[in-house]
Coordinates of C-alpha atoms in Angstrom, one line a residue:
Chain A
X1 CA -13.0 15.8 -10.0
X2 CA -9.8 14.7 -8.5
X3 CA -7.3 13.3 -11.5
X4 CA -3.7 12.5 -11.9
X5 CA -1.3 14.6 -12.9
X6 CA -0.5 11.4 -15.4
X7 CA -3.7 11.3 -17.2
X8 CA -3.2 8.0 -18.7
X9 CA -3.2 6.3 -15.4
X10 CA -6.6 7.7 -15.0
X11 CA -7.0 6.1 -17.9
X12 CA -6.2 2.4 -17.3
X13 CA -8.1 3.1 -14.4
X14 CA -11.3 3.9 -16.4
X15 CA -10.8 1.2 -18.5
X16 CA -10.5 -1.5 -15.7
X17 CA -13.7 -0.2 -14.0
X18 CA -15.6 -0.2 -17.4
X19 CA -14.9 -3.8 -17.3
X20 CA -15.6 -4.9 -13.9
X21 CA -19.4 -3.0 -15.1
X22 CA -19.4 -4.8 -18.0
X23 CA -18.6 -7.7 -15.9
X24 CA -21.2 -6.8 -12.8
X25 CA -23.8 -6.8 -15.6
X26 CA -23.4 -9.5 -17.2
X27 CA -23.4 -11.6 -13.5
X28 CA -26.9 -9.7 -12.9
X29 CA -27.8 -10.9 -16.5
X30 CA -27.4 -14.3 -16.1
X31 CA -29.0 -14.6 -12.9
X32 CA -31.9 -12.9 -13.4
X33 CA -32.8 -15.5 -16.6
X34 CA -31.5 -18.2 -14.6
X35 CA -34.4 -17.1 -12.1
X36 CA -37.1 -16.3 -14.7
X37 CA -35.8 -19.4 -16.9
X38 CA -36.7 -21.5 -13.7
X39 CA -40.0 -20.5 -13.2
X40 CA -41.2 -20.3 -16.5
X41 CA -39.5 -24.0 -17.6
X42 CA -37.7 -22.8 -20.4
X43 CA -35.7 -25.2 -20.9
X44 CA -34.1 -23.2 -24.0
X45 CA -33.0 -20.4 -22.4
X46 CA -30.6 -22.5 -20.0
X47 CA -28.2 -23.6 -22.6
X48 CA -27.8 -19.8 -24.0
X49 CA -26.9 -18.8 -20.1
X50 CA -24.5 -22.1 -20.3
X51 CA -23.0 -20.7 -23.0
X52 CA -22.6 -16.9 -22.4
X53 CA -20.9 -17.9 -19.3
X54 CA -17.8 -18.1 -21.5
X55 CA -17.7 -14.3 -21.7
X56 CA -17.4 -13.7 -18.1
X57 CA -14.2 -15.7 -17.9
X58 CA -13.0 -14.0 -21.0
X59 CA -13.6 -10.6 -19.2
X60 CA -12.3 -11.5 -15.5
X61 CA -9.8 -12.9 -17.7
X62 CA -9.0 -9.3 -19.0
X63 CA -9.5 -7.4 -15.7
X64 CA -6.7 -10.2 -14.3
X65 CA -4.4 -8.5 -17.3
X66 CA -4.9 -5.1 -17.0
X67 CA -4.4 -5.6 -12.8
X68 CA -1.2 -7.2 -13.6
X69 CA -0.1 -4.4 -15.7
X70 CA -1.4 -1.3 -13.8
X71 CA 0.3 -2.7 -11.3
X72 CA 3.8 -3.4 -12.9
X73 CA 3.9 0.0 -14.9
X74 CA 2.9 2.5 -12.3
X75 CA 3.6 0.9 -9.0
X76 CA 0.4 2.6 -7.5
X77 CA -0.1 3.4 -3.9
X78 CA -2.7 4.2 -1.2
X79 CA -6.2 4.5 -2.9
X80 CA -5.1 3.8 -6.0
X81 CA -3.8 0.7 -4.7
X82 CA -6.5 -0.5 -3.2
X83 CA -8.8 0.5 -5.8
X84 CA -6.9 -2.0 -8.3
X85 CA -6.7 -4.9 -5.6
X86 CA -10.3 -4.5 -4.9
X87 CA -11.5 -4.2 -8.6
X88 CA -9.3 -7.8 -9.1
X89 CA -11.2 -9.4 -6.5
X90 CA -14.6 -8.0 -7.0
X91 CA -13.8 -9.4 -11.0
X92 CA -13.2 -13.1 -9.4
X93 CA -16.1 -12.6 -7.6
X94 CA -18.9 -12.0 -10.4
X95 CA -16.7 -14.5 -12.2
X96 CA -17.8 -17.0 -9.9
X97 CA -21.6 -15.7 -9.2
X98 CA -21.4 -16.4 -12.8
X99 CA -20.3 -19.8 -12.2
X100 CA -23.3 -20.3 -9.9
X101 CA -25.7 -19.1 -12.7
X102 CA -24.4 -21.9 -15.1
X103 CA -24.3 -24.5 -12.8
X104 CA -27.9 -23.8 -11.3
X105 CA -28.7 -23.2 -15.8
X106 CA -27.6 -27.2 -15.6
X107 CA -29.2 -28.1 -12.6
X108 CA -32.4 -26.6 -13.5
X109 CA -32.0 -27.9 -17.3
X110 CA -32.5 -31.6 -15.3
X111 CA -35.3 -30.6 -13.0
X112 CA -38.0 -28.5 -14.6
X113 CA -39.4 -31.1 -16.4
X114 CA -39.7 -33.6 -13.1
X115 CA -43.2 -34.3 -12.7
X116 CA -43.1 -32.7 -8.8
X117 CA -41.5 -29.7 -10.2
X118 CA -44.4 -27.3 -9.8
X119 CA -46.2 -29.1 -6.8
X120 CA -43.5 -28.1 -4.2
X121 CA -44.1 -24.6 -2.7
X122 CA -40.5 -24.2 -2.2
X123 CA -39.8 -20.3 -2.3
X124 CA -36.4 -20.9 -4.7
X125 CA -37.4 -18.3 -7.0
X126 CA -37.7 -15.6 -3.3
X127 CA -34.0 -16.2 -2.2
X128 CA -33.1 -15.6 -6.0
X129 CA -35.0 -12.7 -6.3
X130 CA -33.6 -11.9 -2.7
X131 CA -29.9 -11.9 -3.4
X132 CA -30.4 -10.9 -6.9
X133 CA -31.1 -7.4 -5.2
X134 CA -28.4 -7.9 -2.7
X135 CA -26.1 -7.9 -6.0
X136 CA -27.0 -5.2 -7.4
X137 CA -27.3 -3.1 -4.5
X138 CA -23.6 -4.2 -3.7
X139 CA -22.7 -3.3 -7.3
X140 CA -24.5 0.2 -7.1
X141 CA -22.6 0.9 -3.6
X142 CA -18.8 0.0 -5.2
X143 CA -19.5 2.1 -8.0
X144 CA -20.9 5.1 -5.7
X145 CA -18.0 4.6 -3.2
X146 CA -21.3 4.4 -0.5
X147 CA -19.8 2.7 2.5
X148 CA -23.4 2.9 4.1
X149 CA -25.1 1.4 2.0
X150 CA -22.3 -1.5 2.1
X151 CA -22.2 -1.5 5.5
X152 CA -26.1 -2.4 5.3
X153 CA -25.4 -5.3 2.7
X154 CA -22.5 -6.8 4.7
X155 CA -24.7 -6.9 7.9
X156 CA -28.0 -8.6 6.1
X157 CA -26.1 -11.3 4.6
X158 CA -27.6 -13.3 8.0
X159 CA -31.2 -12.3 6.3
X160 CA -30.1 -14.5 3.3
X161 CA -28.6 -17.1 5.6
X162 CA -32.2 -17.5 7.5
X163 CA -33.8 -17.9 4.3
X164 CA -31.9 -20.5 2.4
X165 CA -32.1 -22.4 6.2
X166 CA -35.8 -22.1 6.1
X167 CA -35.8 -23.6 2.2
X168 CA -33.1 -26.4 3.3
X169 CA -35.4 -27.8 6.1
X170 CA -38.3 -27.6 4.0
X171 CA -36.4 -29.4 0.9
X172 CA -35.2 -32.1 3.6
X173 CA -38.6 -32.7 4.7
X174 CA -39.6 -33.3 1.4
X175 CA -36.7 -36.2 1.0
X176 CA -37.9 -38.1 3.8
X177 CA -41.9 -37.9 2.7
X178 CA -41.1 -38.7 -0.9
X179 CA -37.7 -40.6 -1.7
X180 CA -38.9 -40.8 -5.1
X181 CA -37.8 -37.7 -6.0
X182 CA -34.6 -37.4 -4.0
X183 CA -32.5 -36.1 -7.1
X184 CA -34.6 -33.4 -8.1
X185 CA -34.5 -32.4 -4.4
X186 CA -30.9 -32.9 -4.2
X187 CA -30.8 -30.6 -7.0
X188 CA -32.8 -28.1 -5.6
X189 CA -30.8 -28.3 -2.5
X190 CA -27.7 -27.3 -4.2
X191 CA -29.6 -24.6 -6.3
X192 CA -30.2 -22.9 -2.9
X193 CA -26.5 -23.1 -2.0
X194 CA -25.5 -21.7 -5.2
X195 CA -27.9 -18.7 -4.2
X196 CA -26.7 -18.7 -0.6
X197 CA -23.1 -18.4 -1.8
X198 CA -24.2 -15.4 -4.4
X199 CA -25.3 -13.9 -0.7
X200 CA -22.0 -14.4 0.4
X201 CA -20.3 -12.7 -2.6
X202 CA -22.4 -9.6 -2.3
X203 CA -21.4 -9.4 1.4
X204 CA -17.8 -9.7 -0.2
X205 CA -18.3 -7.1 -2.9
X206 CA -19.9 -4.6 0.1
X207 CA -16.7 -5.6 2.9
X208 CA -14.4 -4.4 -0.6
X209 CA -15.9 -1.3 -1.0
X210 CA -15.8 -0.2 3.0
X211 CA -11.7 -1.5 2.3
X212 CA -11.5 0.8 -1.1
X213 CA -12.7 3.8 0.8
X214 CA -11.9 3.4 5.0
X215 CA -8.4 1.6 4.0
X216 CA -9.5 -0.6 6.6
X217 CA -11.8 -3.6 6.9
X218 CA -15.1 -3.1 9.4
X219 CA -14.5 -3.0 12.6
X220 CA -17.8 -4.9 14.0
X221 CA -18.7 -9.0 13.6
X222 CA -20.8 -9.3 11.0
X223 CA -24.2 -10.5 12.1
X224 CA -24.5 -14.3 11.4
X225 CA -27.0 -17.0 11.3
X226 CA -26.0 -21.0 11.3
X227 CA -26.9 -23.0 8.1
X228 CA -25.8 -26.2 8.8
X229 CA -28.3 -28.2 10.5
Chain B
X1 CA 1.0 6.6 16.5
X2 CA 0.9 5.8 20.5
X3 CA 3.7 7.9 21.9
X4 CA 7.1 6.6 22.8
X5 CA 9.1 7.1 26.2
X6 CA 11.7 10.3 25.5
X7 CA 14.4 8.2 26.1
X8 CA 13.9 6.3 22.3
X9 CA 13.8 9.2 20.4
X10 CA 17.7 10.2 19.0
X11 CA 16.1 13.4 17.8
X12 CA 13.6 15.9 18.9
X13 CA 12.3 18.6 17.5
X14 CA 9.9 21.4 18.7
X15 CA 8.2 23.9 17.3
X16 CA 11.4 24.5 14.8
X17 CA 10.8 27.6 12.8
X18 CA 13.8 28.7 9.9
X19 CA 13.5 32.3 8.2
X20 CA 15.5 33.4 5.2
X21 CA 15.2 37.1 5.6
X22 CA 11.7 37.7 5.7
X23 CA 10.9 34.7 4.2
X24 CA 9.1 32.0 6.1
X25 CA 10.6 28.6 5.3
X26 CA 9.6 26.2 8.1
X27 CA 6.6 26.9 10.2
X28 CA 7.1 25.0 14.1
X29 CA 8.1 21.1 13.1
X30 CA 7.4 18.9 15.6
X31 CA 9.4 15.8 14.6
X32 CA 10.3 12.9 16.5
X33 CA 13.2 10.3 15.1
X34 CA 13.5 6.9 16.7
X35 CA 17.1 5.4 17.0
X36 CA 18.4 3.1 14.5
X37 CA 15.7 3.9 11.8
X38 CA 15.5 5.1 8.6
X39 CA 13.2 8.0 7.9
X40 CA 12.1 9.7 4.9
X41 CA 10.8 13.1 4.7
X42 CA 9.2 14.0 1.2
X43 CA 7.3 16.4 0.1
X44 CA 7.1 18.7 -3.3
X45 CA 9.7 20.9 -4.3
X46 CA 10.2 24.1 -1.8
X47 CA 8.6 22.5 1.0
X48 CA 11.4 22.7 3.2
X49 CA 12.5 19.0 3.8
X50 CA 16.0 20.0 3.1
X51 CA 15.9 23.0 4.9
X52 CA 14.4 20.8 7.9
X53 CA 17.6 18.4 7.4
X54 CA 19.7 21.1 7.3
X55 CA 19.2 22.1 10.5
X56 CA 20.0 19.0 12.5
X57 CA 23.4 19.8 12.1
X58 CA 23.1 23.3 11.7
X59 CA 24.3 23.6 8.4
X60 CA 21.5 26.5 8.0
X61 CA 24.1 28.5 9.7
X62 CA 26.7 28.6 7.2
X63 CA 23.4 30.5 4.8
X64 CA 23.5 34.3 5.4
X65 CA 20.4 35.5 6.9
X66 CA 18.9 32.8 8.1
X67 CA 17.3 31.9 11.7
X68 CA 16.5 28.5 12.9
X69 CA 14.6 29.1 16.2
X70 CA 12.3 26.4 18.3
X71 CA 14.6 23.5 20.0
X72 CA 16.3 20.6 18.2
X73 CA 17.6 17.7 20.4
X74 CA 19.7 15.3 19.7
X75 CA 20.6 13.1 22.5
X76 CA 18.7 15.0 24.7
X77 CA 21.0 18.3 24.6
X78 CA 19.8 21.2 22.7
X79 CA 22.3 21.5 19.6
X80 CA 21.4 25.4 19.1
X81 CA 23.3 26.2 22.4
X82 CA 25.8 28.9 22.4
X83 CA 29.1 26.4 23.6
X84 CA 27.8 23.3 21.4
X85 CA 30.9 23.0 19.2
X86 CA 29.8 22.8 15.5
X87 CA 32.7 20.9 14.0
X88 CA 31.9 18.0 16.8
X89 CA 28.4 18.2 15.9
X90 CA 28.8 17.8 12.2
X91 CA 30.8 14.8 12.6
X92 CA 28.2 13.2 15.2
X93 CA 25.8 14.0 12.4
X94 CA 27.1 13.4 9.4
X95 CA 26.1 14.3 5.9
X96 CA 25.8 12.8 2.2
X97 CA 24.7 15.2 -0.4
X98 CA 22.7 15.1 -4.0
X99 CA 26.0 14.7 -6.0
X100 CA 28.7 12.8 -4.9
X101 CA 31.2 15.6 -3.8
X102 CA 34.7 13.2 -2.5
X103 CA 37.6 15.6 -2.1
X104 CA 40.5 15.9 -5.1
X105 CA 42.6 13.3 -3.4
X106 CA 43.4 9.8 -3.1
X107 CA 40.5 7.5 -2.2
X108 CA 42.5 6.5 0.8
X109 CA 43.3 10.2 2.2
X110 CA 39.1 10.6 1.5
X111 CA 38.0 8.7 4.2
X112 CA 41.4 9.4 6.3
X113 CA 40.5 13.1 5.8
X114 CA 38.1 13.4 9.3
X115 CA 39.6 11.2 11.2
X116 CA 42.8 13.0 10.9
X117 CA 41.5 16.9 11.6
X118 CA 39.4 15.8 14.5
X119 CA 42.6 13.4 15.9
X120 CA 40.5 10.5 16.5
X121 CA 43.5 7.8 15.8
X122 CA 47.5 7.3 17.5
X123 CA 49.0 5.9 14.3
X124 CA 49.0 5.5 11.2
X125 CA 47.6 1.3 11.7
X126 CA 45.2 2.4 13.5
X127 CA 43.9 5.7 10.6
X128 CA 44.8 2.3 8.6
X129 CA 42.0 0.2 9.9
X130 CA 39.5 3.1 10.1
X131 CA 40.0 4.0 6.5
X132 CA 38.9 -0.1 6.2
X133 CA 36.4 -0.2 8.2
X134 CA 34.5 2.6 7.1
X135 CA 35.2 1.2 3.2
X136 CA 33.9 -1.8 4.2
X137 CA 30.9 -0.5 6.1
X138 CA 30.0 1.6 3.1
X139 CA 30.8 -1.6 0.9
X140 CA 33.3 -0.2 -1.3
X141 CA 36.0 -2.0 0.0
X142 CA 35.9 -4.9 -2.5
X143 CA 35.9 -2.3 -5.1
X144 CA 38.9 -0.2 -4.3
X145 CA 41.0 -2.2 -2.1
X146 CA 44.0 -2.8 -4.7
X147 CA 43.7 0.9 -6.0
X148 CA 43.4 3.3 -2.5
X149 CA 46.1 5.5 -3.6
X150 CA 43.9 6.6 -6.8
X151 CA 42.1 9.9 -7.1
X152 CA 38.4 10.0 -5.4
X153 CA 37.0 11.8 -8.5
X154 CA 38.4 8.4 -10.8
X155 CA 35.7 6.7 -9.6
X156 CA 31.9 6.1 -10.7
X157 CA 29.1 7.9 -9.8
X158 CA 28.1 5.1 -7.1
X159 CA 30.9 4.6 -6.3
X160 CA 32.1 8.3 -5.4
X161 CA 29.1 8.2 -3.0
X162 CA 29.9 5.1 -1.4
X163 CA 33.3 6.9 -0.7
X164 CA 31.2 9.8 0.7
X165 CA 29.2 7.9 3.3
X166 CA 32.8 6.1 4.0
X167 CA 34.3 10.0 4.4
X168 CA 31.1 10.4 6.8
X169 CA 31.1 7.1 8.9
X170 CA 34.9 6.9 9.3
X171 CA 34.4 9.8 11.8
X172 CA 32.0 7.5 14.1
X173 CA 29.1 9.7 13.7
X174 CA 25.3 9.0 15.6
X175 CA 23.3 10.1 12.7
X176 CA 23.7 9.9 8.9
X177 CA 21.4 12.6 7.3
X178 CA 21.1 11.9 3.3
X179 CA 19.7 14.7 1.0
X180 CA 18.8 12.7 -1.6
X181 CA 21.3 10.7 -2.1
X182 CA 21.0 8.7 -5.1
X183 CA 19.0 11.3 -7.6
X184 CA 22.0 11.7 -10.0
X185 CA 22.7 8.1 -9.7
X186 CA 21.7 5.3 -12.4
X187 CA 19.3 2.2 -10.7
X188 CA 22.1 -0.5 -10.3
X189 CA 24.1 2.4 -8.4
X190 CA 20.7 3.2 -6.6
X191 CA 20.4 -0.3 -5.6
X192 CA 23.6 -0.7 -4.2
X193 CA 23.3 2.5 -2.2
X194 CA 19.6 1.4 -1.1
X195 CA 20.9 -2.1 0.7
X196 CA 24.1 0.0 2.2
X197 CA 21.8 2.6 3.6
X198 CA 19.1 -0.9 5.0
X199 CA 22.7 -2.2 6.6
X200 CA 23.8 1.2 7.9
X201 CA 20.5 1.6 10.0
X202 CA 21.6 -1.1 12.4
X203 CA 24.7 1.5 13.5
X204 CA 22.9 4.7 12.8
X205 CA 19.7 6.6 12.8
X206 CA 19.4 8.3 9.3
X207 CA 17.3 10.4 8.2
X208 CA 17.2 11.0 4.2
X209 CA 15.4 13.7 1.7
X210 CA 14.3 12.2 -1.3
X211 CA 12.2 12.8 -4.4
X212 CA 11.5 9.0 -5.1
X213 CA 8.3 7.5 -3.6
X214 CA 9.7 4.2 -4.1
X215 CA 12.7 4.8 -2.6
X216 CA 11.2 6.2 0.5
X217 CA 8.5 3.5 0.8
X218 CA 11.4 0.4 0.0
X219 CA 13.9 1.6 2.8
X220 CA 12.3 3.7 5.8
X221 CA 10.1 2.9 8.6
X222 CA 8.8 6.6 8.8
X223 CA 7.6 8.7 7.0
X224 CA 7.0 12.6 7.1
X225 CA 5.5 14.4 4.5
X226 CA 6.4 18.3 3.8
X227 CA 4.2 20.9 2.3
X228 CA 5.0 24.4 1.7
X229 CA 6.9 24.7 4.9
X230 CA 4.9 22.9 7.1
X231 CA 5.0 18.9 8.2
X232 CA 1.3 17.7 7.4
X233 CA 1.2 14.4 8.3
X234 CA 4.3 11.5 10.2
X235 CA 3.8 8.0 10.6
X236 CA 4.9 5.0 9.9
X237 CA 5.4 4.3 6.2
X238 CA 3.4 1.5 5.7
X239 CA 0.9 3.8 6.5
X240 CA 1.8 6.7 5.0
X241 CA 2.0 4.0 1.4
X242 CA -1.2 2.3 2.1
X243 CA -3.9 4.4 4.0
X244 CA -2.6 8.2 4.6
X245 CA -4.5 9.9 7.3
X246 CA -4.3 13.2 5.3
X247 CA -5.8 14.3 1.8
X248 CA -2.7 16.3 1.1
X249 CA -0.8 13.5 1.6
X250 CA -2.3 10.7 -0.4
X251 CA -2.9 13.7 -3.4
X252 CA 1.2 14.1 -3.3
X253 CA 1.9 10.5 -3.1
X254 CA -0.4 9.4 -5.6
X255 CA -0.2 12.6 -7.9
X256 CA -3.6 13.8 -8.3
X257 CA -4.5 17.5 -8.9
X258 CA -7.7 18.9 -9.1

């Protein structure tokens, strides 16, 4: 293994990646129960993911710190530059898939007991389960430094777009049919966003790690798909 | 890096070998410098960076048993050539050392000093407003202008090398070549030696040694970097500082081992 000839830079280094997987695992925590809290109505489990959404911010709160001072004391350069830039982004990043959690925690909190809830055949719980993968897939690829396997994540992000498209259409249709239940389907609507924007992140985290390693961002378009109808 | 028409290179070297005795120093450089630039060459102790800067004005020569072979051009015209005149040469390409090194004279007869030997003014106002110009260039003249008659070596550290590159510009030279020219300097000194060396490259091309990554990533726009003899990777230094094409390079830069 390659190491400074200043150990404790390795050090900080370790320490900031520890917490970005720290971090990384708690996002794929609390969107996992958000999915299985959904499905199975339990409407207790949505104010502990509420709550423990405090502890991400405190941790991309304390990646934020240690960039800041990695980057003041040694001045870094090349890789090791990059590798600090990206880990500070990919930390905003999970902070905010974590933000999605909570906010789809709340949303769901208001829907599950609708009396429709369980009668629409709306595949929410497949685009979660869909970009719940895609995260930590994304995850698994910055930690291995594999750009091919990011490369393959930041080109399916148009699989995730077709699929929250397909649930917006359907969630539209049900609107028009029954207007009684427009807010539950409003808040479904946005629940799919929230997962569609997850999608996004994990394309994020993959483009990162191709930067950390190439030094460079891809080269291709990424393969799109519209959802706005 | 796309290549450049001949014409915007101030120097060119090929294939430059240098041998003390037996000894291998510098294995065939291949180095292009672009006018009115600053470039760094770094590189670990011992890998011949100095002995490379050495030989752009053939200061090799003055080192017994050594041999600079390949071609070095500067201006297009081959300064290892029998009839080049070496004492013309050195003041076209002039020189600032490690350690400030004025003469034991006033600052004033410092910077008058090259001038004078190679007879480049009629009278003593015009040696006058050389000895200015070049203090002011070298932005020292703010410092010393009510005190020119004191001794060089009264000065501070900065400031004797600010007297140095004066003693070096006042003789109109091309190229400024630095061997690291602010290591035994403090980091105001450095500072001030830094933003004089940014202003300088608008006159000159100069080329500088130096041990400080910082230093050589804040002032040039190229970059080479030196290892055991040999010149593994050039570019520009953004580059070189953000995405190094080479694994030597990015181990030196970043200090890894391993």
């Amino acid at each position: 293994m390659v190491t400074h000839i200043n150990s404790a830079f390795d050090d900080d280094i370790k320490d900031l990646n520890n917490k970005i997987a720290k971090l990384g695992a708690l996002a794929e925590t609390q969107l996992d129960e958000t999915l299985v809290a959904l499905q199975k109505k339990n409407i207790y489990k949505f104010e502990k993911i509420i709550e423990r959404d405090k502890k991400l911010d405190k941790i991309n709160d304390s990646i934020s710190a240690s960039v800041f001072e990695t980057l003041a004391l040694w001045s870094p350069i090349a890789y090791d530059l990059r590798s600090i830039l990206v880990a500070d982004k990919i930390g905003s990043m999970l902070e905010r898939i974590g933000d999605y959690s909570k906010n789809m925690a709340r949303r769901s909190q208001i829907i599950v007991n609708e009396e429709h809830f369980e009668t629409l055949p709306v595949n929410i719980i497949g685009l979660g389960q869909h970009v719940q993968n895609l995260l930590h897939e994304s995850l698994d690829a910055y930690m291995e430094l594999n750009i091919d396997e990011a490369m393959r994540i930041w080109e399916s992000d148009v699989d995730t777009d077709r699929l929250y498209l397909s649930i917006f259409k359907e969630l539209l249709s049900y609107i028009s049919d029954t207007p009684d239940d427009v807010k539950m389907l409003t808040h479904m609507i946005f629940i799919s966003k929230n997962l569609e924007r997850v999608g996004d992140y994990t394309t994020s985290i993959a483009k990162q790690t191709y930067f950390l390693v190439e030094g460079t961002v891809p080269k291709s378009e990424r393969p799109k798909a519209s959802i706005i109808i | 890096m796309p290549d450049m028409p001949d014409e915007n290179y101030k120097i060119k070297t090929n294939d430059v070998t240098v041998d003390y005795g037996d000894k291998r120093a510098l294995h065939g450089i291949n180095l292009n410098i672009q006018s009115n630039q600053v470039t760094s060459l770094i590189g670990p102790s011992g890998c011949g960076k100095s002995t490379f800067i050495r030989c752009l004005n053939r200061m090799n020569d003055l080192i017994m048993g050594c041999h600079v072979n390949g071609s070095i051009l500067i201006d297009n015209t081959d300064i290892n050539l029998p009839e080049t005149d070496i004492v013309e040469l050195r003041a076209r390409i002039g020189m600032v050392f490690q350690k400030p090194n004025p003469f034991p004279k006033s600052i004033y007869d410092n910077v008058a000093y090259g001038p004078r030997i190679h007879g480049l003014t009629k009278n003593k106002d015009d040696l006058d407003h050389v000895v200015t110009k070049s203090l002011k260039r070298a932005g020292l003249w703010k410092e010393v202008s009510d005190r020119l008659d004191a001794s060089g070596l009264s000065l501070s550290g900065g400031q004797q090398q600010r007297l140095c590159i004066a003693r070096a510009i006042a003789v109109n030279p091309d190229v400024l070549l630095m061997d690291e020219p602010c290591s035994a300097l403090d980091p105001i000194a450095t500072a001030v030696i830094e933003e004089l060396i940014n202003e300088l490259k608008e006159r000159y091309t100069i080329v500088i040694v130096t041990h400080s990554m910082q230093q050589a990533a804040r002032l040039s726009q190229k970059t080479a970097y030196f290892h055991l003899g040999e010149m593994i990777e050039f570019d520009d230094t953004s580059t070189i500082f953000t995405n190094p094409k080479h694994e030597m390079t990015e181990s030196y830069i970043t200090g890894k081992i391993g």
